[in-house]
XYZ file of C-alpha atoms in Angstrom:
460
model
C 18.657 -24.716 31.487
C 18.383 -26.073 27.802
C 16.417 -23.800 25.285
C 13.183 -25.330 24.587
C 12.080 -25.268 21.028
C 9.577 -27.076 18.407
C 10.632 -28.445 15.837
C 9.397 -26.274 13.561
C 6.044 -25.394 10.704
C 5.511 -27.772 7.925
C 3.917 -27.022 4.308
C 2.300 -24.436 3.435
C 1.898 -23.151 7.601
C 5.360 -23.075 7.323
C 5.704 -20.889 4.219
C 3.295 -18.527 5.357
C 4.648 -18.184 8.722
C 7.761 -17.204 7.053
C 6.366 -14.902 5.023
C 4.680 -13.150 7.999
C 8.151 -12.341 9.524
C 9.900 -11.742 6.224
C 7.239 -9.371 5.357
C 6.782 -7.343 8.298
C 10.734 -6.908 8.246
C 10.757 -5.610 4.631
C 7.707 -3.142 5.672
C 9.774 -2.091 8.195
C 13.224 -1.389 6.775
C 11.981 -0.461 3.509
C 9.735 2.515 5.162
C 12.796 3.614 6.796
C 14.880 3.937 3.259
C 12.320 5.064 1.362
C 12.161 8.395 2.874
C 15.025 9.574 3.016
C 15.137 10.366 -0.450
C 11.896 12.268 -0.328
C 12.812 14.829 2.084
C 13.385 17.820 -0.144
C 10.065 17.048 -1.630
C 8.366 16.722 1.353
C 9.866 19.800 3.140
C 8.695 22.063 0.452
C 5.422 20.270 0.162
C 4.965 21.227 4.107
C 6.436 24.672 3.412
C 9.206 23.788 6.425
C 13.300 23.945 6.509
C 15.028 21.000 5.819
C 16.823 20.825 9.033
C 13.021 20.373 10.085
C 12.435 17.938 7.926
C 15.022 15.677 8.965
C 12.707 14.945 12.405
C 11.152 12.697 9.866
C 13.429 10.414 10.041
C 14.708 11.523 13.329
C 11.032 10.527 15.201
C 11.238 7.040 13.509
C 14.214 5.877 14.572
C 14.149 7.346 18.107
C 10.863 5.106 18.471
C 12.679 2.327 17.190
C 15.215 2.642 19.205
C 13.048 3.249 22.371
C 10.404 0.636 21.927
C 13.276 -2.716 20.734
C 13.778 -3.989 24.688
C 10.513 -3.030 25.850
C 8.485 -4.628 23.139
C 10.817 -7.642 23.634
C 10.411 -7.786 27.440
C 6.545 -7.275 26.548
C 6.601 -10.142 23.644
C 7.995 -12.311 26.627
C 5.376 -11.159 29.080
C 2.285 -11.740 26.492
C 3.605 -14.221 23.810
C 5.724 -13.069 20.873
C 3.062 -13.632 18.132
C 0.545 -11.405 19.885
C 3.109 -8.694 20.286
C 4.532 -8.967 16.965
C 0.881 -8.911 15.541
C 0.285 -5.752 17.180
C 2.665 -4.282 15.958
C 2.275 -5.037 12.390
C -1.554 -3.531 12.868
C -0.059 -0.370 14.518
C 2.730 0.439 11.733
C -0.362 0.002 9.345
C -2.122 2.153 10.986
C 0.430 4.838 11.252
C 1.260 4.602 8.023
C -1.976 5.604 6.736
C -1.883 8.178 9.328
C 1.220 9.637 7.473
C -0.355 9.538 4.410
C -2.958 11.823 5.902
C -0.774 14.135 7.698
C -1.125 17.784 6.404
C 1.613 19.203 8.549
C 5.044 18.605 9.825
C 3.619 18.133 13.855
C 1.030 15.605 12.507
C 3.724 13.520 10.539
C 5.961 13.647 13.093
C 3.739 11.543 15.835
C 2.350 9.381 13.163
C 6.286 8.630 12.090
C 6.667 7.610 15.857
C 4.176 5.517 16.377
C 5.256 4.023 13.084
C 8.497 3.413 14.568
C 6.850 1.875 17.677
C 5.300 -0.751 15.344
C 8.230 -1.606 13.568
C 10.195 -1.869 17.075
C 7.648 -4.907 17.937
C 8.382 -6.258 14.819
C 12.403 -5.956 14.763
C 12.474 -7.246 18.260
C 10.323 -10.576 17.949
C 10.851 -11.282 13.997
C 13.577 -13.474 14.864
C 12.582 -14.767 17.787
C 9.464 -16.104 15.856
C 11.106 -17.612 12.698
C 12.981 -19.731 16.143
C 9.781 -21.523 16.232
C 8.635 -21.480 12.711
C 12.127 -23.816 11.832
C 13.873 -26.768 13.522
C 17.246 -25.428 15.427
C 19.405 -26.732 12.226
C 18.075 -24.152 9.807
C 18.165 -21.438 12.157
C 21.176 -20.138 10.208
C 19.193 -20.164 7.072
C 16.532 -18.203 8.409
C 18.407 -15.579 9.865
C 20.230 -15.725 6.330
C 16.948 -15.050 4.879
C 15.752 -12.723 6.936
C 19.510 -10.764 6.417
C 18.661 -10.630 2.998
C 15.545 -9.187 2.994
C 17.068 -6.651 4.955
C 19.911 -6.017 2.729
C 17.579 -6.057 -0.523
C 14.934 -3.586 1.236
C 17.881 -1.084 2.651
C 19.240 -0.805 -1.246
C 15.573 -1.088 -3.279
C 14.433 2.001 -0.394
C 16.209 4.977 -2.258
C 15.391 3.606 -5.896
C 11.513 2.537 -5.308
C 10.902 6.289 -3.514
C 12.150 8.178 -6.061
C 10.141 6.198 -9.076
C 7.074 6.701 -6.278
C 7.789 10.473 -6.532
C 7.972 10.122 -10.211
C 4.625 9.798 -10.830
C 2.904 10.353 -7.262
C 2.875 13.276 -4.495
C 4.809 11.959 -1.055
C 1.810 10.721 0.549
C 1.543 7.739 -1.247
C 5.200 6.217 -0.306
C 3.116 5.672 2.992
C -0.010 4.745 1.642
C 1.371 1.790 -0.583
C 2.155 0.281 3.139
C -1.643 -0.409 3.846
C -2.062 -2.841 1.334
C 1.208 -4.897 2.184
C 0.684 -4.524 5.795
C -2.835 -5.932 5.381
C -1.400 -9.247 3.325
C 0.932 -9.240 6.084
C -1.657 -9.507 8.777
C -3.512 -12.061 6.828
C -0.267 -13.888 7.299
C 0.596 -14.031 10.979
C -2.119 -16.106 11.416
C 0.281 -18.663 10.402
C 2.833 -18.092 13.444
C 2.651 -20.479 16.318
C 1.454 -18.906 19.215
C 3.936 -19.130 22.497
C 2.519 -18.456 26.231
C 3.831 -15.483 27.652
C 5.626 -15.755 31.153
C 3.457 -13.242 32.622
C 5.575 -11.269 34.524
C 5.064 -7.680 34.825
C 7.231 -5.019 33.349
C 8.636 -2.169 35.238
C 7.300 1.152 34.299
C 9.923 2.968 35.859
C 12.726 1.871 34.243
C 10.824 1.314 30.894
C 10.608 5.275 31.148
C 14.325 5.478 32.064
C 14.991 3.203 28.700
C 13.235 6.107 26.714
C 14.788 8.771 28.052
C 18.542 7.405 27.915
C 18.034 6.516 23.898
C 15.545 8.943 22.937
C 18.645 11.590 24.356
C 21.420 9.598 22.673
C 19.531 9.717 19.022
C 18.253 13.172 19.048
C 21.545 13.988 20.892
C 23.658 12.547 18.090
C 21.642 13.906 15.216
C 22.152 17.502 16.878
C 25.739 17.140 16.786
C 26.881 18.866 14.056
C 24.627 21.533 14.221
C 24.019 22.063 17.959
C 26.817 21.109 19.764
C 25.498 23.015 23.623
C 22.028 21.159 23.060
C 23.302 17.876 22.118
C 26.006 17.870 24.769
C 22.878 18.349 27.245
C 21.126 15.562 25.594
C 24.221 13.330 25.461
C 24.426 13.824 29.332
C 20.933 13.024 29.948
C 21.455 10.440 28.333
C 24.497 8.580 29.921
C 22.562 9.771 33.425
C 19.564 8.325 32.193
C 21.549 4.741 31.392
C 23.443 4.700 34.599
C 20.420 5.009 37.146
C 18.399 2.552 34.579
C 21.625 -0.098 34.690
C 21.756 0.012 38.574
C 18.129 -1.010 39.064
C 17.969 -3.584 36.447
C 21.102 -5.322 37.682
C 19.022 -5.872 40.465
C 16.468 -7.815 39.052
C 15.833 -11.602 38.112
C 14.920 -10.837 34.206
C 15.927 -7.142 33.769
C 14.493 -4.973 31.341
C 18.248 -4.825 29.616
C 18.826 -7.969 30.012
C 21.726 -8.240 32.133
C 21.118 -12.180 32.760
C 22.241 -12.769 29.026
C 25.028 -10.625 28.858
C 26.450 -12.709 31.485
C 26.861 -15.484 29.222
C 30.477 -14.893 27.205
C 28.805 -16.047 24.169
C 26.302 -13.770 24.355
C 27.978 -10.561 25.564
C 30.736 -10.805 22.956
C 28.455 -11.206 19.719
C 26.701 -8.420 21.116
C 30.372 -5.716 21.679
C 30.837 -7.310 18.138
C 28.091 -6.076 16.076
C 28.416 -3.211 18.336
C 31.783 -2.751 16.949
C 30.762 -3.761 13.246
C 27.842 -1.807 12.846
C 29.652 1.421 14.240
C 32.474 0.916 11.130
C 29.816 0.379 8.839
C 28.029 3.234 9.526
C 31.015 5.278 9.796
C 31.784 3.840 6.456
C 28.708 4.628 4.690
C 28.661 8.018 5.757
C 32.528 8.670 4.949
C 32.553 6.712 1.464
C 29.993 9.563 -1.141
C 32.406 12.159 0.504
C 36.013 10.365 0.078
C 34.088 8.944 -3.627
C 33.423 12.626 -4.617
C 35.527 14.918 -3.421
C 38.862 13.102 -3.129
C 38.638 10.509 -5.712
C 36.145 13.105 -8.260
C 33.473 10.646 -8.937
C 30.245 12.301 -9.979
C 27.058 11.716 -7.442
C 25.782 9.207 -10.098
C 29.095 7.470 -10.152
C 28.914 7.323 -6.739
C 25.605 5.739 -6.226
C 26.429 3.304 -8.823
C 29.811 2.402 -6.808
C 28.616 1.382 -3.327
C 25.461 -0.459 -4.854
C 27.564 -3.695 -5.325
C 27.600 -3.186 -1.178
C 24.178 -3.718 -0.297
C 23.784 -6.725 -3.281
C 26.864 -8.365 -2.079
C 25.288 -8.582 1.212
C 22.271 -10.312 -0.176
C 23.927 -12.596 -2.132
C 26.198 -13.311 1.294
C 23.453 -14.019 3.652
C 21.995 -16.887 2.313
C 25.421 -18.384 2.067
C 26.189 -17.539 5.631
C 23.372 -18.714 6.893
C 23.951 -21.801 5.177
C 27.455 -22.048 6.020
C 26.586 -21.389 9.966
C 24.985 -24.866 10.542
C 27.936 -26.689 9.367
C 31.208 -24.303 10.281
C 31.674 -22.630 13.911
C 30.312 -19.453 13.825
C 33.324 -17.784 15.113
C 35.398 -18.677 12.566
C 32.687 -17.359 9.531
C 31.841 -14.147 11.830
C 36.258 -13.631 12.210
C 36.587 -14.209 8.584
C 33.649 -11.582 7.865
C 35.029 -9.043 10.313
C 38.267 -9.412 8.904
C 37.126 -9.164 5.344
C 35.177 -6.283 5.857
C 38.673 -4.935 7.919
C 40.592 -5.501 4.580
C 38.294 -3.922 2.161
C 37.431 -0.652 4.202
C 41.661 -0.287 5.012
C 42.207 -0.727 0.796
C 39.388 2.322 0.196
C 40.997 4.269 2.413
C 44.173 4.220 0.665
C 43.191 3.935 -3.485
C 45.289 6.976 -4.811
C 42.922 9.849 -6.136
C 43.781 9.169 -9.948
C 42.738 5.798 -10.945
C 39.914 3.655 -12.161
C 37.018 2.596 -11.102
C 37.794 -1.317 -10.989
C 39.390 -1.053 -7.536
C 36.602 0.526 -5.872
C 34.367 -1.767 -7.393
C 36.291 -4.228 -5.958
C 36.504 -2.819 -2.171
C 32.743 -2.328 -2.293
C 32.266 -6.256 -3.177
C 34.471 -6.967 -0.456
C 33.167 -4.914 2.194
C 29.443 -6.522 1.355
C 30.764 -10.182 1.702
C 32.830 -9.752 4.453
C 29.356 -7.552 5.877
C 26.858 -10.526 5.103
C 29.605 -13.568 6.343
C 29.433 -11.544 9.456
C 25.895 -10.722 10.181
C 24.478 -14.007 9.754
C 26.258 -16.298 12.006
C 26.518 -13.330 14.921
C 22.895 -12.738 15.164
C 22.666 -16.906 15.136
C 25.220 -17.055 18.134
C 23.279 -14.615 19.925
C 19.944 -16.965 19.446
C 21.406 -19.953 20.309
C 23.424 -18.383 23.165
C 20.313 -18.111 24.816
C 16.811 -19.727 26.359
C 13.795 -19.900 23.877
C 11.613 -18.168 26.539
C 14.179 -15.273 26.391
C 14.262 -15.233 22.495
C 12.418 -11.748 22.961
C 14.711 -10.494 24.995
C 17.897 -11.578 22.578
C 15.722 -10.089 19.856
C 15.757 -6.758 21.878
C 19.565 -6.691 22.424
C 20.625 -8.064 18.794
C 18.518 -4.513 17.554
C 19.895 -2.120 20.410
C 23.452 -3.537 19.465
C 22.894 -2.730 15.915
C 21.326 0.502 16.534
C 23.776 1.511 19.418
C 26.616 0.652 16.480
C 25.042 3.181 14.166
C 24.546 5.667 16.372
C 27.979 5.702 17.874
C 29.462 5.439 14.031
C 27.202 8.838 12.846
C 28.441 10.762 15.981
C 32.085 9.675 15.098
C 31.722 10.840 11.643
C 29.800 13.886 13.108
C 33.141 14.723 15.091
C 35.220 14.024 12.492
C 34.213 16.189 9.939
C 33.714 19.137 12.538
C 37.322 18.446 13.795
C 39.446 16.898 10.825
C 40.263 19.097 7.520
C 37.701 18.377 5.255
C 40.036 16.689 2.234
C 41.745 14.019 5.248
C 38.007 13.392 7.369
C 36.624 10.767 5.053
C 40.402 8.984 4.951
C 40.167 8.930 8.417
C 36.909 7.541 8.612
C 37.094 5.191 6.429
C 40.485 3.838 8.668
C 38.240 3.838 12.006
C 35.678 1.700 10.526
C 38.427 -0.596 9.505
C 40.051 -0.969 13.171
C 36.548 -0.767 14.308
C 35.757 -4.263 11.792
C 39.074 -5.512 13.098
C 38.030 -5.383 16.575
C 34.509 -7.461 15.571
C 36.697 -10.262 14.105
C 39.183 -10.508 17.378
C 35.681 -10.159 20.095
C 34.673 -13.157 17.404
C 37.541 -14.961 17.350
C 38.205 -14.907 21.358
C 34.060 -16.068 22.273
C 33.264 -19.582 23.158
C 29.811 -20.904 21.330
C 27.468 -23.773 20.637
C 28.269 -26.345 18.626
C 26.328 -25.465 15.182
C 23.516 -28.029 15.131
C 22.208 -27.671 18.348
C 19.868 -25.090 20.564
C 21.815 -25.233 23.604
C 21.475 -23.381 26.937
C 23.021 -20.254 27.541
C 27.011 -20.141 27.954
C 28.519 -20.756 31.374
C 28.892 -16.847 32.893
C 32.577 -15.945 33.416
């Protein structure tokens, strides 16, 4: 079956459209940055622990993680602009609803219904820009869309804390009512798609929640609880192996199985799997092996893995670029591989030396980061139908997420088993062979030649 597409917006449609998806993706990632650094402040302004407070950003991401296949299975049911829509109106709505929380319970539920909104959002956003461009610049707009990612994930930390300067907590959420507004305004823009109409299966929707709503809260309790997050960690492989027999089952599966049988498709996605788990297991391990074996100072520190996050926004556009005219194996293998080198190099720099080489590493880890992003999450599109561009949506975010959490419960383990001075070394040397095993899954996958919008890879 060959993926059906239009050939994209024109003028100023086009550009608004754009901005629609662009927008709703900063709202999204930049909400989730932002508050991390405010949770001291806001755990003494709610006069709770700060174990407590970390359900802040706990409740968010479990939504998000929850709501990415079902709000793509739904955006295929009902048409991915009405779905996407919805939930730009609903993170609007919740974030006001943060802003007007007066205690921890009340922030909690608005933060998850926050995370629900961004879910529709991060599941569709791609899907959409698929019909907002012609097939040849769908490397481009991924490339965009990576680097408003990338710019929101390192502006998060530094635009909260001059919010906090000058303004009480509240207001990191209110200042999303505005934007989210102008972003409404703008999805008027996005062509609207028919939906298929089929129904979704309630069932093993709620089997979907309970398997990664266990796995994040699960993960986060690691270190802390190990009895109660051993439960959870059990629920949730029980949850994921009754949910995985009854969607095999079916036609157009909730996870959807029907994609994963293509090998272009499957091995993108056990690729970012595989990246996103050393990159997280890298970002966690790098402050500690930065200040406690190598003696930078926390400012140092922050200053040293900034050139990360820009070197991935300078990458993406290039990727995408790049991933219309080279095959996207090759750019994703070279990515992996770079990334490979420059985590293996930080995890060797001797303790006395200066701050060049780490500089360096840091570059390299970005670019090699941003080469492979781009062109993997463009595989996955192109690897499949446009009518199941919701779906693809779904599984490129459950990869990523998936990646994360399996990197933060490695680095959990690590520093409860490994001696604290060698844990960060170690870490650092996982997320390289984890990188190195993203470039090989690259290397090894068949894919579409890079101008076109085939149909989905022959199944093995």
């Amino acid at each position: 079956m060959t993926a059906s597409v239009g050939p994209g917006l024109v003028g100023r449609e086009r550009t608004m459209a754009i901005a629609a998806v662009l927008g709703a993706m900063v709202l999204a990632v930049l909400d989730a940055a932002i508050v991390n650094v405010a949770l001291p402040t806001m755990a003494r302004s709610l006069q709770v622990t700060p174990a407590a407070a970390v359900g802040i950003v706990t409740a968010y991401q479990a939504a998000l993680v929850m709501g990415l296949l079902p709000c793509a299975a739904l955006g295929d049911k009902l048409g991915h602009r009405r779905v996407f829509t919805a939930g730009v109106v609903l993170f609007t709505l919740a974030s006001g609803g943060c802003a007007e929380s007066g205690s921890l319970p009340a922030l909690l539920a608005a933060r998850f219904v926050q995370g629900l909104g961004a879910a529709a959002v991060m599941a569709l956003g791609i899907a959409l820009l698929r019909r907002v461009v012609p097939p040849r610049e769908l490397g481009a707009a991924i490339g965009w869309n990576a680097l408003a990612v990338a710019l929101s994930s390192a502006a998060g930390p530094a635009l909260g804390a001059a919010v906090l300067s000058f303004a009480d907590w509240p207001w990191l959420f209110a200042l999303n009512l505005p934007f989210g507004v102008a972003v409404l305004f703008a999805t008027r823009a996005l062509p609207d798609s028919p939906g298929t109409g089929r129904s979704l299966d309630r069932f093993s929707v709620t089997l979907h929640a309970v398997a990664f709503a266990s796995l994040v809260v699960g993960a986060e309790m690691l270190a802390t609880t190990p009895d109660r997050a051993g439960g959870l960690l059990l629920m949730a492989v029980v949850s994921g192996t009754v949910l995985i027999r009854r969607e095999l089952k079916r036609d157009v599966p909730l996870v959807p199985f029907d994609l994963l049988r293509a090998v272009s498709f499957r091995r993108s996605v056990l690729a970012s799997v595989c990246c996103f788990a050393g990159v997280t297991l890298a970002l966690l391990a790098l402050p500690f092996h930065l200040q406690h074996q190598l003696g930078r100072s926390a400012l140092a520190t922050g200053l040293l893995m900034m050139p990360w996050p820009l070197t991935v926004a300078v990458a993406a556009p290039l990727a995408g670029h790049l991933a219309s005219r080279v095959p996207t194996a090759w750019l994703c293998g070279a990515g992996a591989s770079l990334l490979c080198g420059g985590l293996a190099i930080a995890s060797l720099l001797p303790v006395h030396g200066g701050a060049g080489p780490l500089v360096w590493t840091t570059v390299a880890c970005g670019l090699g980061f941003g080469l492979f992003q781009v062109p993997n999450n463009r595989n996955m599109f192109l690897s499949t139908p446009a009518e199941r561009s919701g779906a693809a949506g779904g599984m490129q975010g459950t990869a990523r997420l998936v990646g994360q959490t399996i990197g933060g419960i490695g680095m959990s383990l690590l520093f409860a088993l490994a001696p604290t001075g060698s844990a960060p070394r170690i870490g650092l040397g996982l997320a390289a062979g984890l990188a190195l095993a993203a470039a090989a899954i690259s290397l090894a996958r068949t894919e579409p030649t890079p101008a076109s919008d085939p149909s989905p890879c022959t199944p093995p």
